[in-house]
Short mmCIF file of C-alpha atoms (C1' of nucleotides) in Angstrom, two decimals:
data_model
loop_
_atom_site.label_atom_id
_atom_site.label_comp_id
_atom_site.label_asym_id
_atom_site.label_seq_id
_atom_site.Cartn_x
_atom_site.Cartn_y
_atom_site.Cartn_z
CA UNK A 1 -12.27 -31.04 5.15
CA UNK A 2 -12.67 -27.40 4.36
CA UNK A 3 -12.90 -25.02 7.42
CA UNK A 4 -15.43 -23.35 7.97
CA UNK A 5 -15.45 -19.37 7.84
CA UNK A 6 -14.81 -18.56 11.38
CA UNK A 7 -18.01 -15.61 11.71
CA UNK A 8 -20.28 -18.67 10.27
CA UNK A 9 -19.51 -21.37 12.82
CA UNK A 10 -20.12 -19.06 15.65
CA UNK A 11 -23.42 -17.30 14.44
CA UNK A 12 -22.29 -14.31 13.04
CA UNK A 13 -23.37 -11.65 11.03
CA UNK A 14 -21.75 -11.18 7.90
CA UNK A 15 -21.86 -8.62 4.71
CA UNK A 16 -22.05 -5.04 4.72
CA UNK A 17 -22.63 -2.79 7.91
CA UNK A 18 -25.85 -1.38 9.17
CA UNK A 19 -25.68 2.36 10.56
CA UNK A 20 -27.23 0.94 14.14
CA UNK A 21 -23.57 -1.26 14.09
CA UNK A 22 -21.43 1.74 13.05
CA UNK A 23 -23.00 3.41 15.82
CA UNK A 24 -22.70 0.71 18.10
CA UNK A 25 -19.40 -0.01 17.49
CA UNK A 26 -18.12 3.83 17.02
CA UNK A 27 -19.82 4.59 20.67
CA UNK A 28 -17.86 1.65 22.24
CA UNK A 29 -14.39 2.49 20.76
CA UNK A 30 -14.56 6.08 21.71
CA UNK A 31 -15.44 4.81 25.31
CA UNK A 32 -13.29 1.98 25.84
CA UNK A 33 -10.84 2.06 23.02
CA UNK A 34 -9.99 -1.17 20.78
CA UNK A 35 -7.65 -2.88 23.37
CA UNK A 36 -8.83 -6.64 22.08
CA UNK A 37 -10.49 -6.76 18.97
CA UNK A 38 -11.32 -10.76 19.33
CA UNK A 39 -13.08 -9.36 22.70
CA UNK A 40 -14.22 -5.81 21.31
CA UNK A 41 -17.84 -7.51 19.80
CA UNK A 42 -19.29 -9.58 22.59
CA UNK A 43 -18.48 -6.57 24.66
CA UNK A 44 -19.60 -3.95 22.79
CA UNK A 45 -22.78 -6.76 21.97
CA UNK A 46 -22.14 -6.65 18.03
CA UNK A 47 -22.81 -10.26 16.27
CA UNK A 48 -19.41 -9.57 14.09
CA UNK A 49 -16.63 -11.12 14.43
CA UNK A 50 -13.41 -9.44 15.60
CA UNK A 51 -11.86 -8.83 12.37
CA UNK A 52 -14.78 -7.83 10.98
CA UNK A 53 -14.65 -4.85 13.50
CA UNK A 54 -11.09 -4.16 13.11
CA UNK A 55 -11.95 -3.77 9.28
CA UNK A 56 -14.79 -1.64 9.80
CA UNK A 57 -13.22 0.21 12.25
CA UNK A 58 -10.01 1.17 10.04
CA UNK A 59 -11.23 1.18 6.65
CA UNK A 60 -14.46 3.31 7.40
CA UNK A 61 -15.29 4.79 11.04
CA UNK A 62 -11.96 5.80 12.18
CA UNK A 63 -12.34 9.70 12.33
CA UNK A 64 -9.06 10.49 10.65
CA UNK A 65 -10.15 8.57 7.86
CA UNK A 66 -10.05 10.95 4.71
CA UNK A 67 -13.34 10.33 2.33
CA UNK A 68 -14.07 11.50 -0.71
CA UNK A 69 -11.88 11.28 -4.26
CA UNK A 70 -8.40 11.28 -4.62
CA UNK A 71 -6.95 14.31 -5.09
CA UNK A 72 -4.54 14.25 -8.78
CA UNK A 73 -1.84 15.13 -6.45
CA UNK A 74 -2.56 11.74 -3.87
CA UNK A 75 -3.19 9.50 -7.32
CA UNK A 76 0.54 10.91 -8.26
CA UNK A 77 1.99 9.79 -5.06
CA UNK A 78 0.38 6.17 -5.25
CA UNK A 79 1.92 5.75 -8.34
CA UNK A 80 5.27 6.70 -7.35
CA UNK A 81 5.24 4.88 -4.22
CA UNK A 82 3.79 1.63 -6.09
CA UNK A 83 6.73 2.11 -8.50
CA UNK A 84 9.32 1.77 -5.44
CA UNK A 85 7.36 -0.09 -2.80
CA UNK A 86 5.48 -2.69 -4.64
CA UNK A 87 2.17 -3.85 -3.65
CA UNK A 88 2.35 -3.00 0.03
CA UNK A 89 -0.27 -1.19 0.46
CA UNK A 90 -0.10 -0.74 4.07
CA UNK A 91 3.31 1.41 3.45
CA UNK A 92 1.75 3.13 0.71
CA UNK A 93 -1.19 4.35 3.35
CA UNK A 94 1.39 5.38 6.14
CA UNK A 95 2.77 8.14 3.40
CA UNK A 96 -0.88 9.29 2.37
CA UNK A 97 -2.80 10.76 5.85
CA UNK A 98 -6.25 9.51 6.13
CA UNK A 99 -6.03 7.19 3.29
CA UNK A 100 -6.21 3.52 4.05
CA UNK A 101 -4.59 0.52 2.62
CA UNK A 102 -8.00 -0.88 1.00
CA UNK A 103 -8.84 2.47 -0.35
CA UNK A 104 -5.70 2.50 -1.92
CA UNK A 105 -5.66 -0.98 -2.78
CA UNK A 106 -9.26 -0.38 -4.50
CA UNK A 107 -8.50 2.65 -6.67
CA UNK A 108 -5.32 0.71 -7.73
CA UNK A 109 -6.89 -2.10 -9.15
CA UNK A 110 -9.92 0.07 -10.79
CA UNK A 111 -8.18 2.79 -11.86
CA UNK A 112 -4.49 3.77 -11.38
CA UNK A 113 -3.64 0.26 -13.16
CA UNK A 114 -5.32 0.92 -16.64
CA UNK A 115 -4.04 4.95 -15.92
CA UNK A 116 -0.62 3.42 -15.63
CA UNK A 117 -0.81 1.33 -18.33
CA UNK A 118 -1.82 3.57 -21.14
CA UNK A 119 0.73 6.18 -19.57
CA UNK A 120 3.52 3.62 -19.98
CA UNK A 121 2.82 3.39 -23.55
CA UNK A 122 4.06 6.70 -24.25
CA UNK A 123 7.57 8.47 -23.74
CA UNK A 124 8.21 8.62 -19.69
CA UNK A 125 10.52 11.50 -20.24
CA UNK A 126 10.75 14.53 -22.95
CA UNK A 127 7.32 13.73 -24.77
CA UNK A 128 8.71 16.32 -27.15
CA UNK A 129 11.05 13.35 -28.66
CA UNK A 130 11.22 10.18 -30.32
CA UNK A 131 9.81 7.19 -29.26
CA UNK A 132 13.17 5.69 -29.90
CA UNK A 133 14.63 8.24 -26.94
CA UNK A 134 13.50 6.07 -24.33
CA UNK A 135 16.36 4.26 -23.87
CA UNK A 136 16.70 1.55 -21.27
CA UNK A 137 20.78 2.83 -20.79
CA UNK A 138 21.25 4.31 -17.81
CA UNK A 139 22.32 8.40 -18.87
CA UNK A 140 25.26 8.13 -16.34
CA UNK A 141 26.14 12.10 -18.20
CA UNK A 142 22.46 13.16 -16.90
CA UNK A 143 24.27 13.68 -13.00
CA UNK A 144 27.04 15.67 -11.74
CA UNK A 145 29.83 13.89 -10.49
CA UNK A 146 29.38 10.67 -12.36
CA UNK A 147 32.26 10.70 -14.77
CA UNK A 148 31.40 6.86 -16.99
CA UNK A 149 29.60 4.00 -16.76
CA UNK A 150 31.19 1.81 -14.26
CA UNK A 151 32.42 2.61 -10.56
CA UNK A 152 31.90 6.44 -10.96
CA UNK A 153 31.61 7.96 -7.53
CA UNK A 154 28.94 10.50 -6.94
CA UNK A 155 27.70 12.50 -4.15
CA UNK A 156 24.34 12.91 -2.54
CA UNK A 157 24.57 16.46 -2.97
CA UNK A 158 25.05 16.10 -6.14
CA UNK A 159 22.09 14.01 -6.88
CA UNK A 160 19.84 16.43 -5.09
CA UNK A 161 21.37 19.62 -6.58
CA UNK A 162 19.42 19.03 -10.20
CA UNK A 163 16.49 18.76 -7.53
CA UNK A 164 15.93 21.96 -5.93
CA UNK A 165 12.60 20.91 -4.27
CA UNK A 166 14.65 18.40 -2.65
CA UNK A 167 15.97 19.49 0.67
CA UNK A 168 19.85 19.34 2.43
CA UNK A 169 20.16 15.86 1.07
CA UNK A 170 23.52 14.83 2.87
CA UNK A 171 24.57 11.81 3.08
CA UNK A 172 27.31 11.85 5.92
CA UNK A 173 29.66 9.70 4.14
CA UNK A 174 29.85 11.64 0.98
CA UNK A 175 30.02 9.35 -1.53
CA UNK A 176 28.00 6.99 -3.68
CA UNK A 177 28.84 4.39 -6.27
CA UNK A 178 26.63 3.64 -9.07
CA UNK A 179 27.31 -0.17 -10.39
CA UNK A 180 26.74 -0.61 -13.22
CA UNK A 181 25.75 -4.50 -14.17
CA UNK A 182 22.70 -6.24 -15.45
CA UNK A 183 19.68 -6.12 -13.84
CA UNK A 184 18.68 -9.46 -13.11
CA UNK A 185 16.25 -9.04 -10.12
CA UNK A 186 14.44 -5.59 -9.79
CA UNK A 187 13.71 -5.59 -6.73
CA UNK A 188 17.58 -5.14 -5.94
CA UNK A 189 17.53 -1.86 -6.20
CA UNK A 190 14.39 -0.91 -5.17
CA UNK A 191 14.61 -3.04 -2.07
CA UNK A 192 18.29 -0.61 -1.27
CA UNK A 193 15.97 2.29 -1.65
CA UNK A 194 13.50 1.14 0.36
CA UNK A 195 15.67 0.52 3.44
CA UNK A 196 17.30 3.42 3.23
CA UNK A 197 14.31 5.61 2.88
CA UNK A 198 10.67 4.16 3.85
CA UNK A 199 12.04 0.73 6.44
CA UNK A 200 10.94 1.14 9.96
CA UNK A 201 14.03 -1.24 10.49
CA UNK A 202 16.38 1.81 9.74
CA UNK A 203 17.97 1.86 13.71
CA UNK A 204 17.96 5.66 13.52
CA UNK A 205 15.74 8.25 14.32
CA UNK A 206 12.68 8.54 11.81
CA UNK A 207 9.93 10.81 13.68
CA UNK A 208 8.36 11.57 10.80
CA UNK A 209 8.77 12.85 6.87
CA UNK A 210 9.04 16.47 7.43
CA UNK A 211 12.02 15.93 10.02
CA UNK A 212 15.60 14.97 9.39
CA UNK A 213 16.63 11.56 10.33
CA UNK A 214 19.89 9.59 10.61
CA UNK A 215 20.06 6.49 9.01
CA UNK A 216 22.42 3.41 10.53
CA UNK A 217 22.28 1.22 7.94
CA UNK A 218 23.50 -3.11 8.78
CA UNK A 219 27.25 -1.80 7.55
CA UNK A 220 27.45 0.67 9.84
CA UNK A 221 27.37 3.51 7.22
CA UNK A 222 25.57 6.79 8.48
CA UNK A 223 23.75 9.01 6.74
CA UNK A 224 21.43 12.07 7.40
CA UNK A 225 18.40 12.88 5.23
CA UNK A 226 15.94 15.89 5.46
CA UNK A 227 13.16 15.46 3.33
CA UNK A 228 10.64 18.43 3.02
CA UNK A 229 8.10 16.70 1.72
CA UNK A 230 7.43 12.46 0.87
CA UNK A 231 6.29 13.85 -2.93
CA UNK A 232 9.85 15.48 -3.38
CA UNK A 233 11.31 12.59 -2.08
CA UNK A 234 9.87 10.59 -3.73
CA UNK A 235 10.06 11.77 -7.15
CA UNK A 236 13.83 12.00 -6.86
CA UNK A 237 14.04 8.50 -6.57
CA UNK A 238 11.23 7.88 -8.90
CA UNK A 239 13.03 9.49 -11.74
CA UNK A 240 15.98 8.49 -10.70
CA UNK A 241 15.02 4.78 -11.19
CA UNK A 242 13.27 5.37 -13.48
CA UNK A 243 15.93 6.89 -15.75
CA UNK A 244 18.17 4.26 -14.52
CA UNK A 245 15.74 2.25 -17.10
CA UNK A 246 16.54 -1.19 -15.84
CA UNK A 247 20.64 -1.11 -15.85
CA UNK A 248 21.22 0.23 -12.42
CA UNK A 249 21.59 -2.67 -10.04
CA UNK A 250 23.51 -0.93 -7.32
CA UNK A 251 23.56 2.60 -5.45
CA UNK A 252 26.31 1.79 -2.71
CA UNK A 253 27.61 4.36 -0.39
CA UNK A 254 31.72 3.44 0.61
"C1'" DA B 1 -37.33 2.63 -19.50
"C1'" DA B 2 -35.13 -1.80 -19.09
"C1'" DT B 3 -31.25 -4.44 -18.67
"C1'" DA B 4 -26.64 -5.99 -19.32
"C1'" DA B 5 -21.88 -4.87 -18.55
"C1'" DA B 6 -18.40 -2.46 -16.30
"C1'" DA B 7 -16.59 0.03 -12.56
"C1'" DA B 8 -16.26 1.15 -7.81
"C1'" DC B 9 -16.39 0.06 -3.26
"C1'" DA B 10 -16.78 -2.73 0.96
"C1'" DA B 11 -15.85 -6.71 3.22
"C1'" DC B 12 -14.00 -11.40 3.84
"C1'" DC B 13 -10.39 -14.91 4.00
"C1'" DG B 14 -6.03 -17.03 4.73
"C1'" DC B 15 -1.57 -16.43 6.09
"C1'" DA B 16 2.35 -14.70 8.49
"C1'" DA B 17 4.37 -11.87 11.95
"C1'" DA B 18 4.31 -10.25 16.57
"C1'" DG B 19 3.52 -10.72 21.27
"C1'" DG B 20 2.50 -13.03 25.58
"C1'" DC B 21 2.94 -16.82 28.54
"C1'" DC C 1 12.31 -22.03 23.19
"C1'" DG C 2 7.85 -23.42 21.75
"C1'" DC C 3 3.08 -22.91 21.63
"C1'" DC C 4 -1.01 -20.26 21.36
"C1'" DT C 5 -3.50 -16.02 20.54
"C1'" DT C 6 -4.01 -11.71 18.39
"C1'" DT C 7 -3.18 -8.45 14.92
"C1'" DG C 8 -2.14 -6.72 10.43
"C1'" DC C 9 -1.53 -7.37 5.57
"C1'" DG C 10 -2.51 -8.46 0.83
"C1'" DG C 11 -5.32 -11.08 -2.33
"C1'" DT C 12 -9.77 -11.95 -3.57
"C1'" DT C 13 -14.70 -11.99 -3.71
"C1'" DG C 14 -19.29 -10.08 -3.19
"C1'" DT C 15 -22.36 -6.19 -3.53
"C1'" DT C 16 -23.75 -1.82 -5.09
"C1'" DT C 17 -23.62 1.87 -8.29
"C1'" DT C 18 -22.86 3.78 -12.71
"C1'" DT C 19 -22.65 3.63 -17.60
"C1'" DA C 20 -23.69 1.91 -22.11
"C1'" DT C 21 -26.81 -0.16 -25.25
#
DNA sequence: AATAAAAACAACCGCAAAGGC
DNA sequence: CGCCTTTGCGGTTGTTTTTAT
Protein backbone atom coordinates (compact mmCIF):
# COMPACT_ATOMS: atom_id res chain seq x y z
CA UNK A 1 0.00 0.00 0.00
CA UNK A 2 1.62 3.21 -1.07
CA UNK A 3 1.43 6.13 1.48
CA UNK A 4 -0.06 8.75 0.82
CA UNK A 5 1.79 12.26 0.50
CA UNK A 6 1.41 13.56 3.93
CA UNK A 7 0.04 17.51 2.72
CA UNK A 8 -2.70 15.36 0.60
CA UNK A 9 -4.22 13.25 3.36
CA UNK A 10 -4.67 16.21 5.55
CA UNK A 11 -6.12 18.79 2.96
CA UNK A 12 -3.33 20.68 2.03
CA UNK A 13 -2.27 22.99 -0.37
CA UNK A 14 0.37 22.03 -2.54
CA UNK A 15 2.60 23.60 -5.59
CA UNK A 16 4.08 26.86 -5.85
CA UNK A 17 3.50 29.83 -3.32
CA UNK A 18 1.07 32.66 -3.62
CA UNK A 19 2.42 36.24 -2.47
CA UNK A 20 -0.77 36.43 0.18
CA UNK A 21 1.22 33.01 1.79
CA UNK A 22 4.71 34.59 1.61
CA UNK A 23 3.19 37.34 3.37
CA UNK A 24 1.39 35.36 5.69
CA UNK A 25 3.98 33.27 6.57
CA UNK A 26 6.94 36.07 6.51
CA UNK A 27 4.60 38.27 9.04
CA UNK A 28 4.28 35.25 11.44
CA UNK A 29 8.02 34.28 11.54
CA UNK A 30 9.18 37.76 12.15
CA UNK A 31 6.60 37.83 15.09
CA UNK A 32 6.87 34.58 16.62
CA UNK A 33 9.91 33.03 15.11
CA UNK A 34 9.92 29.30 13.61
CA UNK A 35 10.12 27.46 17.03
CA UNK A 36 7.90 24.28 15.54
CA UNK A 37 7.60 24.10 12.03
CA UNK A 38 4.97 20.97 12.21
CA UNK A 39 2.97 23.70 14.43
CA UNK A 40 4.17 26.97 12.52
CA UNK A 41 0.99 26.54 9.70
CA UNK A 42 -2.14 25.93 11.71
CA UNK A 43 -0.85 28.77 13.77
CA UNK A 44 0.11 31.10 11.48
CA UNK A 45 -3.47 29.67 9.52
CA UNK A 46 -1.50 28.59 6.23
CA UNK A 47 -3.06 25.24 4.53
CA UNK A 48 0.81 23.99 3.98
CA UNK A 49 2.24 21.59 5.54
CA UNK A 50 5.21 22.09 7.88
CA UNK A 51 7.91 21.26 5.59
CA UNK A 52 6.49 22.97 3.05
CA UNK A 53 7.05 26.16 5.23
CA UNK A 54 10.40 25.27 6.36
CA UNK A 55 11.25 25.06 2.51
CA UNK A 56 9.73 28.19 1.67
CA UNK A 57 10.97 29.79 4.45
CA UNK A 58 14.82 28.86 3.78
CA UNK A 59 15.04 28.56 0.19
CA UNK A 60 13.12 31.90 -0.61
CA UNK A 61 11.82 34.39 2.26
CA UNK A 62 14.59 34.25 4.65
CA UNK A 63 16.00 37.89 4.43
CA UNK A 64 19.63 36.90 4.27
CA UNK A 65 18.86 34.97 1.38
CA UNK A 66 21.16 36.31 -1.55
CA UNK A 67 19.05 36.50 -5.07
CA UNK A 68 20.08 37.12 -8.18
CA UNK A 69 23.04 35.22 -10.45
CA UNK A 70 26.01 33.76 -9.29
CA UNK A 71 28.73 35.76 -9.25
CA UNK A 72 31.99 33.90 -11.56
CA UNK A 73 33.76 34.15 -8.35
CA UNK A 74 30.69 32.03 -6.16
CA UNK A 75 30.40 29.49 -9.42
CA UNK A 76 34.41 29.04 -8.76
CA UNK A 77 33.93 28.22 -5.19
CA UNK A 78 31.04 25.60 -5.88
CA UNK A 79 33.21 23.89 -7.99
CA UNK A 80 36.01 23.65 -5.71
CA UNK A 81 34.03 22.77 -2.81
CA UNK A 82 32.04 20.02 -4.96
CA UNK A 83 35.51 18.72 -5.91
CA UNK A 84 36.37 18.11 -2.02
CA UNK A 85 32.98 17.85 -0.38
CA UNK A 86 30.92 15.86 -2.71
CA UNK A 87 27.34 16.37 -3.17
CA UNK A 88 26.56 17.92 0.19
CA UNK A 89 25.10 20.67 -0.63
CA UNK A 90 24.15 21.85 2.69
CA UNK A 91 28.13 22.25 3.47
CA UNK A 92 28.63 23.76 0.25
CA UNK A 93 25.85 26.62 1.32
CA UNK A 94 27.42 27.17 4.89
CA UNK A 95 30.79 28.43 2.87
CA UNK A 96 28.71 30.66 0.32
CA UNK A 97 26.57 33.53 2.58
CA UNK A 98 23.09 33.86 1.42
CA UNK A 99 23.23 31.04 -0.93
CA UNK A 100 21.13 28.04 -0.14
CA UNK A 101 21.59 24.40 -0.59
CA UNK A 102 18.75 24.12 -3.44
CA UNK A 103 20.08 27.11 -5.19
CA UNK A 104 23.21 25.53 -5.26
CA UNK A 105 21.97 22.22 -5.85
CA UNK A 106 19.93 23.77 -8.97
CA UNK A 107 22.70 25.65 -10.76
CA UNK A 108 24.79 22.42 -10.27
CA UNK A 109 22.74 20.21 -12.08
CA UNK A 110 21.84 22.95 -14.96
CA UNK A 111 24.89 24.43 -15.32
CA UNK A 112 28.17 23.96 -13.36
CA UNK A 113 27.89 20.08 -14.44
CA UNK A 114 28.07 20.52 -18.33
CA UNK A 115 30.70 23.76 -17.34
CA UNK A 116 32.68 21.12 -15.54
CA UNK A 117 32.53 18.70 -17.96
CA UNK A 118 33.74 20.43 -21.04
CA UNK A 119 36.44 22.11 -18.67
CA UNK A 120 37.69 18.63 -17.72
CA UNK A 121 38.30 17.87 -21.24
CA UNK A 122 41.07 20.15 -21.51
CA UNK A 123 44.56 20.46 -19.64
CA UNK A 124 43.70 21.28 -15.72
CA UNK A 125 47.10 22.80 -15.37
CA UNK A 126 49.63 24.76 -17.88
CA UNK A 127 47.13 24.98 -20.94
CA UNK A 128 50.29 26.17 -22.63
CA UNK A 129 51.39 22.26 -22.85
CA UNK A 130 50.67 18.98 -24.12
CA UNK A 131 47.77 17.14 -23.62
CA UNK A 132 50.06 14.33 -22.69
CA UNK A 133 51.35 16.71 -19.52
CA UNK A 134 48.50 15.84 -17.53
CA UNK A 135 49.84 13.22 -15.81
CA UNK A 136 47.94 11.28 -13.18
CA UNK A 137 51.68 10.92 -11.08
CA UNK A 138 51.67 12.74 -8.26
CA UNK A 139 54.79 15.70 -8.97
CA UNK A 140 56.15 14.90 -5.41
CA UNK A 141 59.36 17.64 -6.92
CA UNK A 142 56.38 20.34 -7.36
CA UNK A 143 56.70 21.00 -3.09
CA UNK A 144 59.40 21.97 -0.88
CA UNK A 145 60.41 19.57 1.53
CA UNK A 146 59.25 16.45 -0.20
CA UNK A 147 62.47 14.77 -1.15
CA UNK A 148 60.81 11.19 -3.33
CA UNK A 149 57.95 9.42 -3.75
CA UNK A 150 57.36 7.43 -0.70
CA UNK A 151 57.39 8.52 3.12
CA UNK A 152 58.87 12.03 2.35
CA UNK A 153 58.10 14.30 5.25
CA UNK A 154 56.87 17.75 4.52
CA UNK A 155 55.78 20.67 6.42
CA UNK A 156 52.66 22.75 6.43
CA UNK A 157 54.62 25.70 5.96
CA UNK A 158 55.98 24.45 3.31
CA UNK A 159 52.88 23.59 1.49
CA UNK A 160 51.51 27.05 2.03
CA UNK A 161 54.75 28.93 1.18
CA UNK A 162 54.19 28.33 -2.90
CA UNK A 163 50.73 29.87 -1.70
CA UNK A 164 51.16 33.31 -0.66
CA UNK A 165 47.38 34.08 -0.52
CA UNK A 166 47.32 31.43 1.93
CA UNK A 167 47.70 32.65 5.44
CA UNK A 168 50.16 31.40 8.69
CA UNK A 169 49.31 27.86 7.77
CA UNK A 170 50.93 26.04 10.88
CA UNK A 171 50.33 23.00 11.65
CA UNK A 172 51.56 22.62 15.39
CA UNK A 173 53.13 19.36 14.88
CA UNK A 174 55.30 20.26 12.01
CA UNK A 175 55.30 17.58 9.93
CA UNK A 176 53.34 15.78 7.24
CA UNK A 177 53.76 12.52 5.39
CA UNK A 178 52.62 12.07 1.96
CA UNK A 179 51.90 8.11 1.24
CA UNK A 180 52.25 7.28 -1.53
CA UNK A 181 50.01 3.99 -2.62
CA UNK A 182 47.19 3.35 -4.99
CA UNK A 183 44.20 5.04 -4.83
CA UNK A 184 41.60 2.64 -4.42
CA UNK A 185 38.74 4.67 -2.77
CA UNK A 186 38.73 8.53 -3.42
CA UNK A 187 37.04 9.53 -0.96
CA UNK A 188 40.12 8.59 1.37
CA UNK A 189 41.67 11.46 0.95
CA UNK A 190 39.17 13.80 0.51
CA UNK A 191 37.27 12.54 3.51
CA UNK A 192 41.10 13.43 5.67
CA UNK A 193 40.66 16.84 4.20
CA UNK A 194 37.41 17.26 5.03
CA UNK A 195 37.79 16.58 8.76
CA UNK A 196 40.51 18.46 9.12
CA UNK A 197 39.21 21.50 7.42
CA UNK A 198 35.24 21.89 6.83
CA UNK A 199 33.86 18.90 9.92
CA UNK A 200 31.89 20.53 12.61
CA UNK A 201 33.12 17.32 14.52
CA UNK A 202 36.71 18.92 14.69
CA UNK A 203 36.60 19.27 18.95
CA UNK A 204 38.40 22.60 18.59
CA UNK A 205 37.49 25.97 18.24
CA UNK A 206 36.03 26.85 14.66
CA UNK A 207 34.16 30.39 15.06
CA UNK A 208 34.26 31.01 11.76
CA UNK A 209 36.58 31.06 8.31
CA UNK A 210 38.25 34.30 8.76
CA UNK A 211 39.51 33.25 12.39
CA UNK A 212 42.21 30.84 13.39
CA UNK A 213 41.15 27.62 14.85
CA UNK A 214 42.80 24.64 16.59
CA UNK A 215 42.10 21.45 15.36
CA UNK A 216 42.07 18.13 17.90
CA UNK A 217 41.88 15.64 15.60
CA UNK A 218 40.60 11.51 17.10
CA UNK A 219 44.69 10.90 17.52
CA UNK A 220 45.16 13.56 19.55
CA UNK A 221 47.34 15.49 17.00
CA UNK A 222 46.91 19.41 17.21
CA UNK A 223 47.07 21.70 14.76
CA UNK A 224 46.34 25.48 14.21
CA UNK A 225 45.03 26.89 10.93
CA UNK A 226 44.32 30.59 9.94
CA UNK A 227 42.62 30.80 6.85
CA UNK A 228 42.04 34.38 5.35
CA UNK A 229 39.65 33.54 3.19
CA UNK A 230 37.46 29.83 2.35
CA UNK A 231 38.53 30.63 -1.65
CA UNK A 232 42.33 30.56 -0.62
CA UNK A 233 41.74 27.72 1.32
CA UNK A 234 40.24 26.13 -0.68
CA UNK A 235 42.16 26.30 -3.76
CA UNK A 236 45.23 25.08 -1.90
CA UNK A 237 43.69 21.95 -1.37
CA UNK A 238 41.96 21.97 -4.64
CA UNK A 239 45.18 22.02 -6.53
CA UNK A 240 46.74 20.21 -4.28
CA UNK A 241 44.44 17.18 -4.95
CA UNK A 242 44.11 17.86 -7.79
CA UNK A 243 47.78 17.62 -8.79
CA UNK A 244 47.96 14.69 -6.59
CA UNK A 245 45.99 13.27 -9.86
CA UNK A 246 44.62 10.19 -8.21
CA UNK A 247 48.00 8.64 -6.48
CA UNK A 248 47.85 10.40 -3.20
CA UNK A 249 45.98 8.24 -0.74
CA UNK A 250 47.36 9.66 2.45
CA UNK A 251 48.35 13.22 3.98
CA UNK A 252 49.24 12.05 7.66
CA UNK A 253 50.64 14.37 10.18
CA UNK A 254 53.21 12.16 12.89
C1' DA B 1 3.82 34.02 -34.61
C1' DA B 2 3.43 29.32 -33.08
C1' DT B 3 5.23 25.53 -30.93
C1' DA B 4 8.51 22.19 -29.47
C1' DA B 5 12.63 21.48 -26.81
C1' DA B 6 15.76 22.77 -23.42
C1' DA B 7 17.03 25.15 -19.39
C1' DA B 8 16.11 27.13 -15.01
C1' DC B 9 13.88 27.27 -10.90
C1' DA B 10 10.77 25.95 -7.12
C1' DA B 11 8.90 22.57 -4.48
C1' DC B 12 8.04 17.82 -2.90
C1' DC B 13 9.32 13.31 -1.05
C1' DG B 14 11.64 9.88 1.58
C1' DC B 15 15.06 8.96 4.67
C1' DA B 16 18.18 9.51 8.42
C1' DA B 17 19.88 12.05 12.26
C1' DA B 18 18.92 14.59 16.33
C1' DG B 19 16.37 15.59 20.27
C1' DG B 20 12.95 14.95 23.84
C1' DC B 21 10.51 12.10 26.89
C1' DC C 1 17.68 2.52 26.30
C1' DG C 2 13.92 2.71 23.18
C1' DC C 3 10.32 5.02 21.02
C1' DC C 4 8.29 8.93 18.90
C1' DT C 5 8.50 13.49 16.88
C1' DT C 6 10.82 17.01 14.51
C1' DT C 7 14.23 18.76 11.57
C1' DG C 8 17.47 18.83 7.87
C1' DC C 9 19.42 16.87 3.77
C1' DG C 10 19.81 15.18 -0.88
C1' DG C 11 17.46 13.23 -4.80
C1' DT C 12 13.88 13.93 -7.77
C1' DT C 13 9.91 15.80 -10.00
C1' DG C 14 6.86 19.43 -11.57
C1' DT C 15 6.25 24.02 -13.37
C1' DT C 16 7.68 28.09 -15.59
C1' DT C 17 10.62 30.56 -18.61
C1' DT C 18 13.69 30.92 -22.38
C1' DT C 19 15.54 29.56 -26.70
C1' DA C 20 15.53 27.38 -31.13
C1' DT C 21 13.16 26.04 -35.20
Amino acid sequence: MVRAPCCEKMGLKKGPWTHEEDQILISYVQQYGHGNWRALPKLAGLLRCGKSCRLRWINYLRPDVKRGNFSKEEEETIIKLHEILGNRWSAIAARLPGRTDNEIKNIWHTYLKKRLKNYQTEPKYDSTSSNESKSTEFDFSTYQGIESPGYAPVSLQDFSSEYSSVTNLTALANTMVVKDEKLEESETLFSRIDAQFWSDELSGEKSNMDSDFLGVKDDGLQFQISLSTIDDSTEFWYDLLTRAGGQLTELLEF
